[in-house]
Amino acid sequence: MAKCSFSKVPLSGTWEPYWPFGTELHARLLYIQTDKTEVLITAFETGDTSRPATAQFRREVSEKTGIPADNIWFHELQIHAAPGADTLFGEVITNISNRVADEVNAMKTRAVPFTCEVSEAYAGTKFSYNREQYVHGLGGVTVWAGLKYDENGKPYSQDPGRMLLRGYEPDLPVFDSPIYFDNPNDPLAYLFVFKDESGKIIGTMSRFAAHPDVAVLFESHHVADYKYNYDWPGYLCEVMESEFDAPAMYINGPCANLAMKKGFEGIVTYDSSAAEAKRIGEEFAAFLLDNYRDHRAPMGDPDNCKTARYEIRLPMRDSLPHSRDEWNDETKRLAEEAAEAAMRDAIEKGMPAYEVKSRIDDRYRATYSPLFVYRTCFFTDEEFAARKGTVDFNILRLGDYQFMGIPGESLVEMTHWMRSTFKGAKTVTLDQVNGYYSYMATPTSLTLGGYTYWYSWTTRDSIPTLKDEIVKAMEDFNKD
C-alpha cells in the first residue's frame, strides 16, 4: 500500500546571506513509498540552480536516504528574491543536502497510507498573463513590470520604455493605441489534498504557472533594500497550512513568458512589494480553496506510482563558444562593444524599427551569453565542442495523473503541446526540474526576438528535437 509524508526544511544558515531574510526560504518535501519504488519531490523557494549542483544534491541525498538519485526531483520555483546559481553550489549544496536528508529519513518513518483528492480550477486570465507580444513594425517584446490594466483587467502598454529596448523609443503608429498582452497563458490550477486512512490531512500540493517575481518588483526603481522573500507561492502555502493544519507545497508550471497580474505604481520598497506578493498569494489561495470545496474528485490509485529520468541532448546555437576558456572578460567586453556600436549605428542612421530592434536583441545577447558558460547552465567543454547541451526530462505517474518535469524556463506553448499530446493520463507540467537551462526558446520566439530570444542557447531545431525525444521517453515509460 502506498505511503507518503510531507515536510519542509528552512534554508537559512546553509549559506552566508548577502541580503537579510524578509521571510524564511524553504525546501518543501513530498516523500512517496510503494512496494515497488520510493520518490522524493523537492520544491525549493530559490532561483536558478545549475544542473551539476542539482545532480550533487540528488546524489548526496540518495547516499544518505537510500532513495535512488533518479527518483529525486530538484524543482525550484524561480523565486527572484532568493539566491541562485552564484550561491547554490559546492559546500552550500552539501549543507542543504544534509539538512534535507535528515528530514527525509524522519519522513520515511512518518509515512502513512494515503488517498488524495484533487480539484482542477480554470482560472482563465484572472491571475496571470503572457508577458510577450509581437509589436507591428518592431518585433517581439517582453514587459517585466509596469503594464496597465483596462476596465476588464486586460493588460496593456503604450510605453516602449517598458519593453526592454535599451532606451530606444520607436516612432510607430502602433503606439498610438493600447498594445494588449493577450497571448495564451496557462489557465489551469490544481490543488492536491493528501489524507491518511482516518481522513486527516497529511499535506497539500498546489500548482499554477507564473513567475514569482512580485516581491522584487521595486527593483525597477533601483531601490537597495532587498530582502529574501518566498514571494506569492510562499504566502499561498501559508494560507494552505493555516487552512488544513498540514505542510503545504507549491509546484510551478512552465512560466518563461507568464507572470502574475501585479500592481506597480507606488511599489518602491521591500515592504510594499512583499505586501503585493502577499495579496496575490492570499487571493490565489482563496480561489483554490473555493474551487476545492465545490469541485474535488479522487486522484486515483496511489499505488499506481512510477517515476523516471531521461537525459536528452539538444542542439546549441553556433554563436556560443567551443570551450569554457574561449570566453573571458576581454572577449565579453569586445563582444558588447561591437554589438553596442552596431545598435547605435542603426539608430543614428534611422534604420527601420525592426532592424534596430534586431540589433538591440544582439546587444542583449552579448551581455547574457556568457552566463551560459560561467553561471547559468554550466555546460562542459565536451558539450560546447559537440554543440549539444544535455537536459533532463522527468516523469512521475501518480494515480490518474502524470507530472512532467520540463527543462529550463519553458514557454507556455510547451504545456499546451504536452497536454494535447499525452492524453492517457491527466498531464501536469513543471519546469526547472534538475537544473536550470535558461529560456528554452522556440522557433517562433527565435524569429520574433525579445527576452526569450536573447536569454536562450537553443537553436530552431532544439525544441522540435526535445518534443521528439519526449515522445520516445514516454513510449519507453509507458511500456508497462
Short mmCIF file of C-alpha atoms in Angstrom, two decimals:
data_model
loop_
_atom_site.label_atom_id
_atom_site.label_comp_id
_atom_site.label_asym_id
_atom_site.label_seq_id
_atom_site.Cartn_x
_atom_site.Cartn_y
_atom_site.Cartn_z
CA MET A 1 0.00 0.00 0.00
CA ALA A 2 1.33 3.43 -0.98
CA LYS A 3 2.50 5.71 1.83
CA CYS A 4 3.52 9.34 1.91
CA SER A 5 4.57 12.19 4.16
CA PHE A 6 5.08 15.93 3.75
CA SER A 7 7.52 18.31 5.39
CA LYS A 8 9.60 21.42 4.83
CA VAL A 9 13.04 22.49 5.95
CA PRO A 10 14.34 26.05 6.33
CA LEU A 11 17.27 27.03 4.13
CA SER A 12 18.63 29.89 6.24
CA GLY A 13 22.02 29.06 7.69
CA THR A 14 23.16 26.95 4.74
CA TRP A 15 24.92 29.89 3.05
CA GLU A 16 26.31 33.24 4.04
CA PRO A 17 23.44 35.65 3.24
CA TYR A 18 24.08 38.76 1.22
CA TRP A 19 20.55 40.05 1.88
CA PRO A 20 18.64 39.92 5.17
CA PHE A 21 15.73 37.48 5.36
CA GLY A 22 12.34 39.12 4.96
CA THR A 23 10.77 35.65 5.10
CA GLU A 24 12.28 32.22 5.55
CA LEU A 25 13.07 30.26 2.40
CA HIS A 26 12.29 26.54 2.34
CA ALA A 27 12.74 23.25 0.62
CA ARG A 28 9.25 21.74 0.66
CA LEU A 29 9.21 17.94 0.52
CA LEU A 30 6.86 15.15 -0.56
CA TYR A 31 8.01 11.56 0.05
CA ILE A 32 6.11 8.66 -1.56
CA GLN A 33 6.74 4.96 -0.97
CA THR A 34 5.14 1.95 -2.65
CA ASP A 35 6.00 -1.75 -2.78
CA LYS A 36 8.00 -1.03 -5.94
CA THR A 37 9.58 2.37 -5.53
CA GLU A 38 10.44 5.44 -3.47
CA VAL A 39 10.10 9.00 -4.76
CA LEU A 40 11.14 12.35 -3.31
CA ILE A 41 9.78 15.59 -4.78
CA THR A 42 11.51 18.73 -3.52
CA ALA A 43 10.26 22.24 -4.29
CA PHE A 44 12.86 24.90 -3.50
CA GLU A 45 11.98 28.53 -2.86
CA THR A 46 15.13 29.57 -4.70
CA GLY A 47 16.25 30.90 -8.06
CA ASP A 48 18.28 29.22 -10.77
CA THR A 49 20.46 26.24 -9.77
CA SER A 50 22.84 24.61 -12.23
CA ARG A 51 22.44 21.04 -13.42
CA PRO A 52 25.75 19.96 -11.79
CA ALA A 53 24.59 21.38 -8.45
CA THR A 54 21.23 19.62 -8.62
CA ALA A 55 22.99 16.37 -9.57
CA GLN A 56 25.21 16.81 -6.49
CA PHE A 57 22.12 17.31 -4.33
CA ARG A 58 20.38 14.22 -5.69
CA ARG A 59 23.50 12.12 -5.27
CA GLU A 60 24.17 13.24 -1.70
CA VAL A 61 20.56 12.86 -0.58
CA SER A 62 20.42 9.45 -2.23
CA GLU A 63 23.53 8.31 -0.36
CA LYS A 64 22.02 9.34 2.98
CA THR A 65 18.44 8.14 2.44
CA GLY A 66 18.67 5.18 0.08
CA ILE A 67 16.24 6.77 -2.39
CA PRO A 68 17.56 6.28 -5.96
CA ALA A 69 19.05 9.51 -7.28
CA ASP A 70 16.92 9.24 -10.43
CA ASN A 71 13.81 9.23 -8.20
CA ILE A 72 14.71 12.55 -6.54
CA TRP A 73 13.33 15.68 -8.18
CA PHE A 74 15.06 19.01 -7.57
CA HIS A 75 12.36 21.50 -8.57
CA GLU A 76 12.78 25.20 -7.95
CA LEU A 77 10.26 27.98 -8.26
CA GLN A 78 12.46 30.68 -9.82
CA ILE A 79 11.91 32.97 -6.83
CA HIS A 80 13.51 36.26 -7.85
CA ALA A 81 14.11 37.43 -4.26
CA ALA A 82 16.21 34.34 -3.46
CA PRO A 83 19.71 33.05 -4.24
CA GLY A 84 20.55 31.21 -7.44
CA ALA A 85 23.47 29.55 -9.18
CA ASP A 86 26.03 32.05 -7.90
CA THR A 87 25.26 30.86 -4.34
CA LEU A 88 23.82 27.36 -4.68
CA PHE A 89 26.84 25.20 -5.40
CA GLY A 90 29.59 23.24 -3.68
CA GLU A 91 29.54 23.39 0.11
CA VAL A 92 26.18 25.17 0.16
CA ILE A 93 24.58 22.27 -1.71
CA THR A 94 26.14 19.84 0.76
CA ASN A 95 24.75 21.87 3.66
CA ILE A 96 21.29 21.76 2.09
CA SER A 97 21.60 18.06 1.21
CA ASN A 98 22.47 17.17 4.80
CA ARG A 99 19.54 19.12 6.18
CA VAL A 100 17.09 17.68 3.66
CA ALA A 101 18.38 14.11 4.04
CA ASP A 102 17.99 14.20 7.82
CA GLU A 103 14.40 15.33 7.44
CA VAL A 104 13.64 12.80 4.72
CA ASN A 105 14.86 9.95 6.92
CA ALA A 106 12.43 11.15 9.57
CA MET A 107 9.69 11.46 6.95
CA LYS A 108 10.22 7.83 5.94
CA THR A 109 9.33 6.73 9.48
CA ARG A 110 6.24 9.01 9.48
CA ALA A 111 4.91 7.94 6.08
CA VAL A 112 1.37 6.53 6.26
CA PRO A 113 -1.10 5.04 3.76
CA PHE A 114 -2.90 7.79 1.90
CA THR A 115 -5.56 8.81 -0.52
CA CYS A 116 -5.67 12.07 -2.43
CA GLU A 117 -8.38 14.40 -3.62
CA VAL A 118 -7.73 16.88 -6.40
CA SER A 119 -9.54 19.93 -7.65
CA GLU A 120 -8.81 21.35 -11.08
CA ALA A 121 -9.66 25.01 -11.40
CA TYR A 122 -9.97 27.07 -14.56
CA ALA A 123 -8.51 30.45 -13.68
CA GLY A 124 -8.75 31.94 -17.16
CA THR A 125 -6.90 35.26 -17.22
CA LYS A 126 -7.98 36.32 -13.73
CA PHE A 127 -4.49 35.99 -12.20
CA SER A 128 -1.84 35.65 -14.91
CA TYR A 129 -0.92 36.93 -18.36
CA ASN A 130 1.59 36.30 -21.14
CA ARG A 131 4.24 38.98 -20.90
CA GLU A 132 5.44 38.61 -24.51
CA GLN A 133 3.83 40.26 -27.52
CA TYR A 134 4.54 41.00 -31.16
CA VAL A 135 4.51 44.72 -31.92
CA HIS A 136 3.80 45.51 -35.56
CA GLY A 137 6.81 47.04 -37.27
CA LEU A 138 9.09 46.34 -34.30
CA GLY A 139 9.14 42.65 -33.36
CA GLY A 140 8.74 40.62 -30.23
CA VAL A 141 8.92 42.44 -26.90
CA THR A 142 8.75 41.44 -23.25
CA VAL A 143 7.47 43.52 -20.35
CA TRP A 144 8.73 42.59 -16.87
CA ALA A 145 6.69 45.13 -14.93
CA GLY A 146 4.65 48.28 -15.39
CA LEU A 147 1.73 47.10 -17.51
CA LYS A 148 -1.59 48.85 -17.08
CA TYR A 149 -4.99 47.12 -16.95
CA ASP A 150 -8.18 48.19 -18.70
CA GLU A 151 -11.65 48.08 -17.14
CA ASN A 152 -11.83 44.33 -17.85
CA GLY A 153 -8.46 43.62 -16.28
CA LYS A 154 -6.75 43.14 -19.62
CA PRO A 155 -3.03 44.10 -19.51
CA TYR A 156 -1.67 46.60 -22.00
CA SER A 157 1.11 49.12 -22.59
CA GLN A 158 1.87 52.06 -24.85
CA ASP A 159 5.25 52.67 -23.24
CA PRO A 160 8.31 51.47 -25.17
CA GLY A 161 10.33 52.22 -22.06
CA ARG A 162 8.81 49.08 -20.51
CA MET A 163 9.75 46.81 -23.42
CA LEU A 164 13.49 46.23 -22.82
CA LEU A 165 14.58 48.42 -25.74
CA ARG A 166 17.65 49.97 -24.06
CA GLY A 167 16.19 53.48 -24.23
CA TYR A 168 15.14 53.27 -27.87
CA GLU A 169 11.73 54.88 -28.50
CA PRO A 170 10.48 53.94 -31.97
CA ASP A 171 8.13 56.38 -33.68
CA LEU A 172 5.49 53.89 -34.78
CA PRO A 173 1.72 54.38 -35.18
CA VAL A 174 1.12 51.16 -33.23
CA PHE A 175 1.98 53.01 -30.01
CA ASP A 176 -0.94 55.41 -30.51
CA SER A 177 -3.28 52.69 -29.21
CA PRO A 178 -3.01 50.21 -26.34
CA ILE A 179 -0.85 47.18 -27.13
CA TYR A 180 -2.56 44.31 -25.36
CA PHE A 181 -0.59 41.46 -23.85
CA ASP A 182 -3.20 38.82 -24.53
CA ASN A 183 -1.30 35.84 -25.90
CA PRO A 184 -2.21 32.46 -24.35
CA ASN A 185 -1.45 31.79 -20.70
CA ASP A 186 -1.83 28.55 -18.73
CA PRO A 187 -5.30 28.86 -17.19
CA LEU A 188 -5.32 25.61 -15.18
CA ALA A 189 -4.63 25.50 -11.43
CA TYR A 190 -4.58 22.40 -9.23
CA LEU A 191 -4.88 21.59 -5.56
CA PHE A 192 -3.97 18.08 -4.38
CA VAL A 193 -5.03 17.25 -0.81
CA PHE A 194 -3.44 14.13 0.69
CA LYS A 195 -5.25 12.35 3.55
CA ASP A 196 -4.48 9.40 5.83
CA GLU A 197 -6.88 6.48 6.37
CA SER A 198 -8.77 8.37 9.07
CA GLY A 199 -9.34 11.36 6.78
CA LYS A 200 -6.77 13.58 8.49
CA ILE A 201 -4.92 15.78 6.03
CA ILE A 202 -1.23 14.90 5.62
CA GLY A 203 -0.27 17.72 3.28
CA THR A 204 -1.24 19.70 0.20
CA MET A 205 0.33 20.42 -3.17
CA SER A 206 -0.89 23.26 -5.38
CA ARG A 207 0.20 24.07 -8.91
CA PHE A 208 -0.08 27.02 -11.29
CA ALA A 209 2.24 28.63 -13.85
CA ALA A 210 3.52 32.19 -13.39
CA HIS A 211 6.74 33.87 -12.34
CA PRO A 212 7.25 34.53 -8.61
CA ASP A 213 8.73 37.96 -9.38
CA VAL A 214 6.44 40.18 -7.31
CA ALA A 215 8.44 40.62 -4.11
CA VAL A 216 11.25 42.31 -6.04
CA LEU A 217 9.01 44.46 -8.21
CA PHE A 218 10.66 47.52 -6.69
CA GLU A 219 13.90 46.51 -8.45
CA SER A 220 12.63 48.54 -11.40
CA HIS A 221 13.04 51.63 -9.21
CA HIS A 222 16.62 50.76 -8.23
CA VAL A 223 15.85 50.62 -4.53
CA ALA A 224 18.58 48.92 -2.50
CA ASP A 225 16.63 47.48 0.45
CA TYR A 226 16.32 43.93 -0.92
CA LYS A 227 15.39 41.11 1.41
CA TYR A 228 14.94 37.41 0.78
CA ASN A 229 11.28 36.63 0.25
CA TYR A 230 9.41 33.49 -0.83
CA ASP A 231 7.05 35.60 -2.94
CA TRP A 232 3.41 34.79 -3.65
CA PRO A 233 3.86 30.96 -3.60
CA GLY A 234 5.13 31.22 -0.03
CA TYR A 235 2.16 33.29 1.06
CA LEU A 236 -0.11 30.84 -0.76
CA CYS A 237 1.45 27.98 1.24
CA GLU A 238 0.95 29.92 4.48
CA VAL A 239 -2.79 30.07 3.80
CA MET A 240 -2.94 26.37 2.94
CA GLU A 241 -1.07 25.42 6.12
CA SER A 242 -3.42 27.53 8.21
CA GLU A 243 -6.49 26.09 6.49
CA PHE A 244 -5.50 22.41 6.67
CA ASP A 245 -3.06 22.33 9.62
CA ALA A 246 -0.60 20.40 7.45
CA PRO A 247 2.53 21.15 5.40
CA ALA A 248 1.93 22.80 2.04
CA MET A 249 3.90 22.65 -1.19
CA TYR A 250 3.63 24.68 -4.38
CA ILE A 251 4.98 23.48 -7.74
CA ASN A 252 5.38 25.89 -10.65
CA GLY A 253 4.49 25.13 -14.25
CA PRO A 254 6.42 26.36 -17.30
CA CYS A 255 6.36 30.13 -16.88
CA ALA A 256 9.09 31.68 -19.04
CA ASN A 257 6.59 34.04 -20.64
CA LEU A 258 3.96 34.06 -17.86
CA ALA A 259 3.60 36.46 -14.95
CA MET A 260 1.01 37.18 -12.26
CA LYS A 261 -1.07 40.33 -12.60
CA LYS A 262 0.60 42.67 -10.16
CA GLY A 263 0.44 46.27 -9.14
CA PHE A 264 3.29 48.61 -9.99
CA GLU A 265 2.60 52.24 -9.10
CA GLY A 266 3.91 53.15 -5.66
CA ILE A 267 5.62 49.80 -5.09
CA VAL A 268 9.10 51.13 -4.46
CA THR A 269 10.20 49.41 -1.22
CA TYR A 270 10.62 45.88 0.07
CA ASP A 271 7.60 46.25 2.35
CA SER A 272 5.30 47.38 -0.46
CA SER A 273 6.45 44.67 -2.87
CA ALA A 274 6.19 41.97 -0.17
CA ALA A 275 2.68 43.21 0.61
CA GLU A 276 1.75 42.89 -3.06
CA ALA A 277 3.14 39.33 -3.15
CA LYS A 278 1.12 38.53 -0.02
CA ARG A 279 -2.05 39.96 -1.56
CA ILE A 280 -1.64 37.85 -4.69
CA GLY A 281 -0.77 34.68 -2.77
CA GLU A 282 -3.74 35.01 -0.44
CA GLU A 283 -6.21 35.82 -3.24
CA PHE A 284 -4.99 32.88 -5.30
CA ALA A 285 -5.19 30.58 -2.26
CA ALA A 286 -8.80 31.66 -1.68
CA PHE A 287 -9.59 30.87 -5.31
CA LEU A 288 -8.09 27.36 -4.98
CA LEU A 289 -9.89 26.69 -1.71
CA ASP A 290 -13.26 27.80 -3.04
CA ASN A 291 -12.86 25.50 -6.01
CA TYR A 292 -11.74 22.61 -3.78
CA ARG A 293 -14.84 22.93 -1.60
CA ASP A 294 -17.13 22.81 -4.62
CA HIS A 295 -15.26 20.57 -7.07
CA ARG A 296 -12.99 17.75 -5.96
CA ALA A 297 -12.51 14.15 -7.01
CA PRO A 298 -10.23 11.21 -6.17
CA MET A 299 -6.77 11.40 -7.74
CA GLY A 300 -6.79 7.66 -8.47
CA ASP A 301 -4.99 4.64 -7.04
CA PRO A 302 -1.89 5.87 -5.13
CA ASP A 303 -0.18 2.53 -5.82
CA ASN A 304 -0.15 3.49 -9.49
CA CYS A 305 3.19 5.21 -8.93
CA LYS A 306 6.27 5.25 -11.12
CA THR A 307 9.00 7.76 -11.90
CA ALA A 308 11.87 8.01 -14.37
CA ARG A 309 14.54 10.44 -15.53
CA TYR A 310 15.75 10.79 -19.11
CA GLU A 311 18.76 12.68 -20.44
CA ILE A 312 18.24 14.46 -23.75
CA ARG A 313 20.85 16.16 -25.95
CA LEU A 314 19.72 19.31 -27.75
CA PRO A 315 21.40 21.47 -30.42
CA MET A 316 23.24 24.56 -29.16
CA ARG A 317 23.49 27.77 -31.14
CA ASP A 318 26.71 28.31 -33.07
CA SER A 319 27.45 31.75 -31.62
CA LEU A 320 28.33 30.18 -28.25
CA PRO A 321 31.99 29.29 -27.62
CA HIS A 322 33.52 25.91 -28.33
CA SER A 323 35.10 25.71 -24.88
CA ARG A 324 34.81 27.40 -21.50
CA ASP A 325 38.21 29.03 -21.93
CA GLU A 326 37.19 30.67 -25.19
CA TRP A 327 35.34 33.41 -23.34
CA ASN A 328 36.78 35.71 -20.72
CA ASP A 329 36.28 39.28 -19.53
CA GLU A 330 38.10 40.67 -22.56
CA THR A 331 36.16 38.71 -25.18
CA LYS A 332 32.93 39.64 -23.38
CA ARG A 333 33.91 43.32 -23.43
CA LEU A 334 34.77 43.23 -27.13
CA ALA A 335 31.51 41.47 -28.00
CA GLU A 336 29.49 44.03 -26.04
CA GLU A 337 31.32 46.95 -27.64
CA ALA A 338 30.76 45.60 -31.15
CA ALA A 339 27.08 44.94 -30.51
CA GLU A 340 26.64 48.37 -28.92
CA ALA A 341 28.27 50.06 -31.92
CA ALA A 342 26.04 48.17 -34.36
CA MET A 343 22.94 49.13 -32.39
CA ARG A 344 23.91 52.81 -32.17
CA ASP A 345 24.74 52.87 -35.86
CA ALA A 346 21.27 51.55 -36.73
CA ILE A 347 19.61 54.18 -34.55
CA GLU A 348 21.73 57.05 -35.89
CA LYS A 349 21.08 56.05 -39.50
CA GLY A 350 17.36 55.92 -38.90
CA MET A 351 17.05 52.30 -39.94
CA PRO A 352 13.57 50.71 -39.76
CA ALA A 353 12.45 49.93 -36.24
CA TYR A 354 12.52 46.18 -36.81
CA GLU A 355 16.19 46.41 -37.85
CA VAL A 356 17.06 48.47 -34.78
CA LYS A 357 15.17 46.00 -32.61
CA SER A 358 17.18 43.11 -34.07
CA ARG A 359 20.41 44.86 -33.10
CA ILE A 360 19.03 45.62 -29.63
CA ASP A 361 18.45 41.88 -29.21
CA ASP A 362 22.02 41.20 -30.37
CA ARG A 363 23.29 43.74 -27.85
CA TYR A 364 21.49 41.97 -25.02
CA ARG A 365 22.76 38.61 -26.22
CA ALA A 366 26.34 39.85 -25.97
CA THR A 367 25.77 40.53 -22.25
CA TYR A 368 23.79 37.43 -21.36
CA SER A 369 25.50 34.73 -23.43
CA PRO A 370 28.47 34.39 -21.03
CA LEU A 371 26.02 33.30 -18.33
CA PHE A 372 25.57 30.03 -20.21
CA VAL A 373 29.29 29.40 -19.80
CA TYR A 374 30.10 30.66 -16.33
CA ARG A 375 26.93 30.75 -14.26
CA THR A 376 23.58 29.54 -15.50
CA CYS A 377 23.90 26.26 -17.39
CA PHE A 378 27.49 25.25 -16.67
CA PHE A 379 27.87 23.38 -19.94
CA THR A 380 31.02 21.30 -20.20
CA ASP A 381 33.77 21.65 -22.81
CA GLU A 382 32.55 18.40 -24.35
CA GLU A 383 29.06 19.83 -24.73
CA PHE A 384 30.38 23.06 -26.26
CA ALA A 385 32.58 21.14 -28.69
CA ALA A 386 29.71 18.88 -29.73
CA ARG A 387 27.28 21.84 -29.97
CA LYS A 388 24.85 19.83 -27.82
CA GLY A 389 23.54 20.68 -24.36
CA THR A 390 22.31 17.91 -22.05
CA VAL A 391 18.96 18.47 -20.33
CA ASP A 392 16.76 16.35 -18.05
CA PHE A 393 13.20 15.23 -18.66
CA ASN A 394 11.40 13.73 -15.65
CA ILE A 395 8.09 11.92 -15.39
CA LEU A 396 6.08 10.83 -12.34
CA ARG A 397 2.89 8.83 -12.63
CA LEU A 398 0.71 9.05 -9.52
CA GLY A 399 -2.84 7.77 -9.63
CA ASP A 400 -4.57 9.12 -12.71
CA TYR A 401 -2.05 11.96 -13.13
CA GLN A 402 1.34 12.28 -14.78
CA PHE A 403 3.68 15.02 -13.64
CA MET A 404 6.20 16.04 -16.29
CA GLY A 405 9.36 17.93 -15.38
CA ILE A 406 10.44 20.04 -18.35
CA PRO A 407 13.93 21.56 -18.57
CA GLY A 408 14.71 25.21 -18.05
CA GLU A 409 12.25 28.06 -18.26
CA SER A 410 9.94 26.70 -20.92
CA LEU A 411 7.26 28.69 -22.69
CA VAL A 412 3.56 28.12 -22.12
CA GLU A 413 3.36 26.66 -25.62
CA MET A 414 5.20 23.61 -24.26
CA THR A 415 2.49 22.98 -21.68
CA HIS A 416 -0.25 23.21 -24.31
CA TRP A 417 1.66 20.80 -26.57
CA MET A 418 2.15 18.26 -23.77
CA ARG A 419 -1.48 18.34 -22.68
CA SER A 420 -2.64 17.79 -26.24
CA THR A 421 -0.07 15.07 -26.97
CA PHE A 422 -0.23 12.85 -23.88
CA LYS A 423 -3.86 12.04 -23.16
CA GLY A 424 -3.57 8.68 -21.40
CA ALA A 425 -3.46 10.43 -18.03
CA LYS A 426 -4.03 13.95 -16.81
CA THR A 427 -0.86 15.86 -17.56
CA VAL A 428 0.58 18.34 -15.05
CA THR A 429 3.70 20.17 -16.23
CA LEU A 430 6.53 21.62 -14.11
CA ASP A 431 9.61 23.46 -15.24
CA GLN A 432 13.11 23.79 -13.78
CA VAL A 433 13.46 20.19 -12.65
CA ASN A 434 17.04 19.00 -12.02
CA GLY A 435 18.76 22.09 -13.26
CA TYR A 436 18.29 25.50 -14.79
CA TYR A 437 18.87 25.90 -18.53
CA SER A 438 17.65 29.45 -19.01
CA TYR A 439 14.92 30.18 -21.58
CA MET A 440 14.01 27.30 -23.89
CA ALA A 441 13.29 29.46 -26.92
CA THR A 442 11.06 28.01 -29.65
CA PRO A 443 11.45 28.60 -33.40
CA THR A 444 8.70 31.23 -33.17
CA SER A 445 10.34 33.14 -30.33
CA LEU A 446 13.71 32.98 -32.10
CA THR A 447 12.04 34.64 -35.08
CA LEU A 448 10.25 37.37 -33.14
CA GLY A 449 13.11 38.32 -30.82
CA GLY A 450 12.79 39.75 -27.32
CA TYR A 451 13.95 38.50 -23.95
CA THR A 452 13.28 34.84 -24.73
CA TYR A 453 15.45 35.17 -27.83
CA TRP A 454 18.47 36.75 -26.22
CA TYR A 455 18.41 34.75 -22.99
CA SER A 456 18.50 31.36 -24.71
CA TRP A 457 21.11 28.93 -26.03
CA THR A 458 18.68 26.96 -28.20
CA THR A 459 18.53 26.74 -31.99
CA ARG A 460 15.50 26.42 -34.25
CA ASP A 461 15.89 22.65 -34.01
CA SER A 462 16.19 22.40 -30.21
CA ILE A 463 12.54 22.38 -29.14
CA PRO A 464 11.39 20.18 -32.06
CA THR A 465 14.15 17.76 -31.04
CA LEU A 466 13.07 17.97 -27.40
CA LYS A 467 9.49 17.14 -28.36
CA ASP A 468 10.58 14.14 -30.43
CA GLU A 469 12.73 12.85 -27.56
CA ILE A 470 9.96 13.34 -25.01
CA VAL A 471 7.63 11.25 -27.18
CA LYS A 472 10.25 8.48 -27.26
CA ALA A 473 10.74 8.76 -23.49
CA MET A 474 7.02 8.47 -22.87
CA GLU A 475 6.80 5.42 -25.10
CA ASP A 476 9.52 3.83 -23.00
CA PHE A 477 7.94 4.95 -19.72
CA ASN A 478 4.54 3.52 -20.63
CA LYS A 479 5.77 0.08 -21.69
CA ASP A 480 4.33 -1.43 -18.51
#
